[in-house]
């Protein structure tokens, strides 16, 4: 039985007892990298994370195991107050699946140095590392409720600069970041909608897709009613 005192070997042994080839096939259909997957759903991994509890040192060891489920548990049980910039950048070296990226982004935005990571990751040429920057902006716009609006409005030029990136996982995260900024509140909405309309009129097909999709969501009556309220 695994618990708070369980070591990495014991946790991985437990994960192997839950292996599902059917789930692995299903994950692959959603674009999740499965070459080192065991096939455990994220809700089930979250239950395991609650059982084994937070342990930052063990989380680093789980990440080094290289198994998809071990890395998801590493993210769920790492401590953002203890995580160092070097550790976060080290993890970024291994990012190769949108699912891991988006989960790690939620952890990274809880750190005190998250804004520097956004800058560093956005400048990275690797598709999944670059995606991490915009997944972080998207997550921070929702979860960092005490952050000044100016923080997010200041990211709009970065979003515009990357709006012409043709890579699928970057393009979708840029769009996600723009939409989430626009949904934050009325101040952010006005600035994000203005950029969305500009991109929608772009001659670049990627920027145009990002802009049109964002305009559609940010102009929705349900959202506008919430922002007015």
Tab-separated table of C-alpha atoms in Angstrom:
chain	number	residue	atom	x	y	z
A	1	UNK	CA	0.000	0.000	0.000
A	2	UNK	CA	1.476	3.359	-0.974
A	3	UNK	CA	1.420	6.295	1.408
A	4	UNK	CA	3.323	9.431	2.434
A	5	UNK	CA	6.466	7.426	3.243
A	6	UNK	CA	6.507	5.545	-0.055
A	7	UNK	CA	9.720	5.761	-2.048
A	8	UNK	CA	9.998	6.197	-5.805
A	9	UNK	CA	10.480	2.494	-6.482
A	10	UNK	CA	7.394	1.610	-4.461
A	11	UNK	CA	5.301	4.253	-6.190
A	12	UNK	CA	6.351	3.121	-9.654
A	13	UNK	CA	5.704	-0.498	-8.734
A	14	UNK	CA	2.186	0.519	-7.670
A	15	UNK	CA	1.665	2.458	-10.893
A	16	UNK	CA	2.632	-0.619	-12.910
A	17	UNK	CA	-0.153	-2.598	-11.245
A	18	UNK	CA	-2.605	-0.113	-12.811
A	19	UNK	CA	-1.236	-0.412	-16.355
A	20	UNK	CA	-3.877	-0.165	-19.087
A	21	UNK	CA	-3.001	-0.723	-22.735
A	22	UNK	CA	-6.493	0.456	-23.668
A	23	UNK	CA	-5.920	3.773	-21.908
A	24	UNK	CA	-2.519	4.139	-23.558
A	25	UNK	CA	-4.164	3.808	-26.966
A	26	UNK	CA	-6.797	6.341	-25.984
A	27	UNK	CA	-4.172	8.828	-24.838
A	28	UNK	CA	-2.310	8.507	-28.123
A	29	UNK	CA	-5.475	9.478	-29.993
A	30	UNK	CA	-5.457	12.785	-28.083
A	31	UNK	CA	-1.866	13.542	-29.036
A	32	UNK	CA	-0.377	12.545	-25.682
A	33	UNK	CA	3.103	11.051	-25.972
A	34	UNK	CA	2.777	7.464	-24.772
A	35	UNK	CA	6.128	5.799	-25.447
A	36	UNK	CA	6.779	5.795	-21.674
A	37	UNK	CA	3.180	5.767	-20.470
A	38	UNK	CA	1.475	3.292	-18.156
A	39	UNK	CA	-2.041	4.437	-19.039
A	40	UNK	CA	-3.371	5.935	-15.791
A	41	UNK	CA	-5.870	8.792	-16.020
A	42	UNK	CA	-5.060	12.160	-14.505
A	43	UNK	CA	-7.957	12.015	-11.997
A	44	UNK	CA	-6.560	8.702	-10.734
A	45	UNK	CA	-3.057	10.168	-10.586
A	46	UNK	CA	-4.398	13.099	-8.598
A	47	UNK	CA	-5.910	10.651	-6.081
A	48	UNK	CA	-2.534	8.948	-5.760
A	49	UNK	CA	-0.862	12.346	-5.310
A	50	UNK	CA	-3.203	13.135	-2.434
A	51	UNK	CA	-2.303	9.801	-0.852
A	52	UNK	CA	1.473	10.134	-1.116
A	53	UNK	CA	1.339	13.860	-0.296
A	54	UNK	CA	3.788	16.616	-1.214
A	55	UNK	CA	7.479	15.757	-1.055
A	56	UNK	CA	9.721	17.945	-3.168
A	57	UNK	CA	12.830	15.786	-3.075
A	58	UNK	CA	10.844	12.702	-4.047
A	59	UNK	CA	9.128	14.697	-6.800
A	60	UNK	CA	12.516	15.446	-8.354
A	61	UNK	CA	13.322	11.734	-8.283
A	62	UNK	CA	9.949	10.836	-9.783
A	63	UNK	CA	10.627	13.226	-12.645
A	64	UNK	CA	13.986	11.609	-13.317
A	65	UNK	CA	12.238	8.241	-13.704
A	66	UNK	CA	11.105	9.425	-17.133
A	67	UNK	CA	7.735	7.655	-17.014
A	68	UNK	CA	4.698	9.751	-17.986
A	69	UNK	CA	2.746	8.928	-14.822
A	70	UNK	CA	5.779	9.428	-12.579
A	71	UNK	CA	6.321	12.855	-14.097
A	72	UNK	CA	2.698	13.824	-13.614
A	73	UNK	CA	2.986	12.767	-9.953
A	74	UNK	CA	6.205	14.787	-9.727
A	75	UNK	CA	4.324	17.892	-10.830
A	76	UNK	CA	1.380	17.210	-8.516
A	77	UNK	CA	3.604	16.646	-5.456
A	78	UNK	CA	6.419	19.190	-6.010
A	79	UNK	CA	6.479	22.264	-3.799
A	80	UNK	CA	6.378	25.537	-5.775
A	81	UNK	CA	7.748	27.376	-2.750
A	82	UNK	CA	10.860	25.183	-2.834
A	83	UNK	CA	11.226	24.608	-6.587
A	84	UNK	CA	14.248	26.499	-7.916
A	85	UNK	CA	14.647	28.219	-11.291
A	86	UNK	CA	17.347	25.680	-12.149
A	87	UNK	CA	15.001	22.779	-11.387
A	88	UNK	CA	12.203	24.297	-13.471
A	89	UNK	CA	14.553	24.880	-16.385
A	90	UNK	CA	15.897	21.367	-15.956
A	91	UNK	CA	12.414	19.943	-16.266
A	92	UNK	CA	11.849	22.051	-19.371
A	93	UNK	CA	14.639	20.085	-21.069
A	94	UNK	CA	12.382	17.012	-20.979
A	95	UNK	CA	9.109	18.584	-22.138
A	96	UNK	CA	7.801	16.649	-25.134
A	97	UNK	CA	4.019	16.404	-24.688
A	98	UNK	CA	1.348	19.113	-24.437
A	99	UNK	CA	-0.237	17.376	-21.453
A	100	UNK	CA	2.947	17.459	-19.363
A	101	UNK	CA	3.587	21.046	-20.478
A	102	UNK	CA	0.185	22.320	-19.407
A	103	UNK	CA	0.332	20.551	-16.041
A	104	UNK	CA	3.862	21.801	-15.365
A	105	UNK	CA	2.784	25.321	-16.338
A	106	UNK	CA	0.241	25.298	-13.498
A	107	UNK	CA	3.037	24.468	-11.054
A	108	UNK	CA	5.444	27.020	-12.485
A	109	UNK	CA	2.997	29.932	-12.159
A	110	UNK	CA	2.862	29.298	-8.403
A	111	UNK	CA	6.567	30.112	-8.057
A	112	UNK	CA	7.839	33.611	-7.202
A	113	UNK	CA	9.982	33.626	-10.364
A	114	UNK	CA	7.261	32.635	-12.814
A	115	UNK	CA	7.504	35.793	-14.908
A	116	UNK	CA	11.173	35.213	-15.643
A	117	UNK	CA	10.349	31.668	-16.747
A	118	UNK	CA	7.769	33.055	-19.175
A	119	UNK	CA	10.413	35.295	-20.737
A	120	UNK	CA	12.990	32.501	-20.950
A	121	UNK	CA	10.614	29.867	-22.294
A	122	UNK	CA	9.086	32.190	-24.900
A	123	UNK	CA	12.551	32.786	-26.343
A	124	UNK	CA	13.270	29.048	-26.594
A	125	UNK	CA	13.210	27.542	-30.080
A	126	UNK	CA	11.793	24.208	-28.919
A	127	UNK	CA	8.083	23.871	-29.578
A	128	UNK	CA	7.022	22.487	-26.201
A	129	UNK	CA	9.227	24.810	-24.180
A	130	UNK	CA	7.840	27.784	-26.077
A	131	UNK	CA	4.323	26.468	-25.492
A	132	UNK	CA	5.049	26.402	-21.765
A	133	UNK	CA	5.434	30.199	-21.706
A	134	UNK	CA	1.975	30.782	-23.121
A	135	UNK	CA	0.363	27.993	-21.106
A	136	UNK	CA	1.777	29.765	-18.050
A	137	UNK	CA	0.283	33.104	-19.114
A	138	UNK	CA	-3.069	31.405	-19.713
A	139	UNK	CA	-2.974	29.746	-16.302
A	140	UNK	CA	-1.738	32.815	-14.442
A	141	UNK	CA	-4.530	34.946	-15.929
A	142	UNK	CA	-7.003	32.643	-14.183
A	143	UNK	CA	-5.225	31.592	-11.004
A	144	UNK	CA	-3.122	34.590	-9.970
A	145	UNK	CA	-6.090	36.689	-8.983
A	146	UNK	CA	-4.066	39.233	-6.993
A	147	UNK	CA	-1.719	39.937	-9.885
A	148	UNK	CA	-2.111	43.461	-11.308
A	149	UNK	CA	-3.889	43.697	-14.654
A	150	UNK	CA	-0.810	45.460	-16.002
A	151	UNK	CA	1.130	42.194	-15.740
A	152	UNK	CA	-1.161	40.546	-18.263
A	153	UNK	CA	-1.643	43.529	-20.538
A	154	UNK	CA	2.148	43.705	-20.746
A	155	UNK	CA	2.150	40.191	-22.224
A	156	UNK	CA	0.047	41.203	-25.228
A	157	UNK	CA	3.069	42.349	-27.296
A	158	UNK	CA	4.680	38.952	-26.618
A	159	UNK	CA	1.496	37.254	-27.779
A	160	UNK	CA	1.448	39.384	-30.907
A	161	UNK	CA	5.106	38.619	-31.611
A	162	UNK	CA	4.433	34.874	-31.465
A	163	UNK	CA	1.088	34.945	-33.257
A	164	UNK	CA	2.736	34.041	-36.562
A	165	UNK	CA	4.366	30.877	-35.173
A	166	UNK	CA	2.993	28.078	-37.386
A	167	UNK	CA	3.668	25.253	-34.931
A	168	UNK	CA	0.419	23.744	-33.739
A	169	UNK	CA	1.168	23.473	-30.028
A	170	UNK	CA	2.578	26.992	-29.843
A	171	UNK	CA	-0.202	28.537	-31.912
A	172	UNK	CA	-2.916	27.003	-29.739
A	173	UNK	CA	-1.233	28.142	-26.513
A	174	UNK	CA	-0.793	31.694	-27.839
A	175	UNK	CA	-4.508	31.732	-28.628
A	176	UNK	CA	-5.311	30.309	-25.189
A	177	UNK	CA	-3.237	32.980	-23.450
A	178	UNK	CA	-4.921	35.767	-25.401
A	179	UNK	CA	-8.416	34.460	-24.649
A	180	UNK	CA	-7.723	33.971	-20.948
A	181	UNK	CA	-6.348	37.472	-20.570
A	182	UNK	CA	-9.467	38.798	-22.255
A	183	UNK	CA	-11.742	36.837	-19.934
A	184	UNK	CA	-10.020	38.058	-16.756
A	185	UNK	CA	-11.949	41.340	-16.296
A	186	UNK	CA	-13.159	44.382	-18.217
A	187	UNK	CA	-9.801	46.131	-18.253
A	188	UNK	CA	-7.982	43.125	-19.649
A	189	UNK	CA	-10.880	42.346	-21.973
A	190	UNK	CA	-10.662	45.687	-23.742
A	191	UNK	CA	-6.939	45.345	-24.385
A	192	UNK	CA	-7.131	41.691	-25.440
A	193	UNK	CA	-10.096	42.269	-27.744
A	194	UNK	CA	-8.263	45.137	-29.442
A	195	UNK	CA	-5.290	42.877	-30.174
A	196	UNK	CA	-7.602	40.038	-31.241
A	197	UNK	CA	-9.259	42.286	-33.817
A	198	UNK	CA	-5.864	43.402	-35.081
A	199	UNK	CA	-4.694	39.807	-35.486
A	200	UNK	CA	-7.979	38.810	-37.144
A	201	UNK	CA	-7.167	41.284	-39.907
A	202	UNK	CA	-3.583	40.044	-40.326
A	203	UNK	CA	-2.215	38.821	-43.632
A	204	UNK	CA	-0.571	35.939	-41.772
A	205	UNK	CA	-2.879	32.915	-41.635
A	206	UNK	CA	-1.736	31.810	-38.169
A	207	UNK	CA	-2.182	35.241	-36.612
A	208	UNK	CA	-5.512	35.560	-38.399
A	209	UNK	CA	-6.756	32.250	-36.971
A	210	UNK	CA	-5.667	33.227	-33.452
A	211	UNK	CA	-7.356	36.611	-33.771
A	212	UNK	CA	-10.621	35.392	-35.246
A	213	UNK	CA	-10.990	32.623	-32.698
A	214	UNK	CA	-10.265	35.021	-29.832
A	215	UNK	CA	-12.666	37.655	-31.179
A	216	UNK	CA	-15.411	35.028	-31.364
A	217	UNK	CA	-14.970	34.031	-27.739
A	218	UNK	CA	-14.331	37.503	-26.357
A	219	UNK	CA	-17.427	38.848	-28.127
A	220	UNK	CA	-19.725	36.179	-26.741
A	221	UNK	CA	-22.769	37.549	-24.954
A	222	UNK	CA	-22.361	35.209	-21.978
A	223	UNK	CA	-18.831	36.471	-21.346
A	224	UNK	CA	-19.799	40.103	-21.861
A	225	UNK	CA	-22.648	39.730	-19.382
A	226	UNK	CA	-20.278	38.255	-16.799
A	227	UNK	CA	-17.785	41.071	-17.265
A	228	UNK	CA	-20.518	43.697	-16.981
A	229	UNK	CA	-21.756	42.044	-13.814
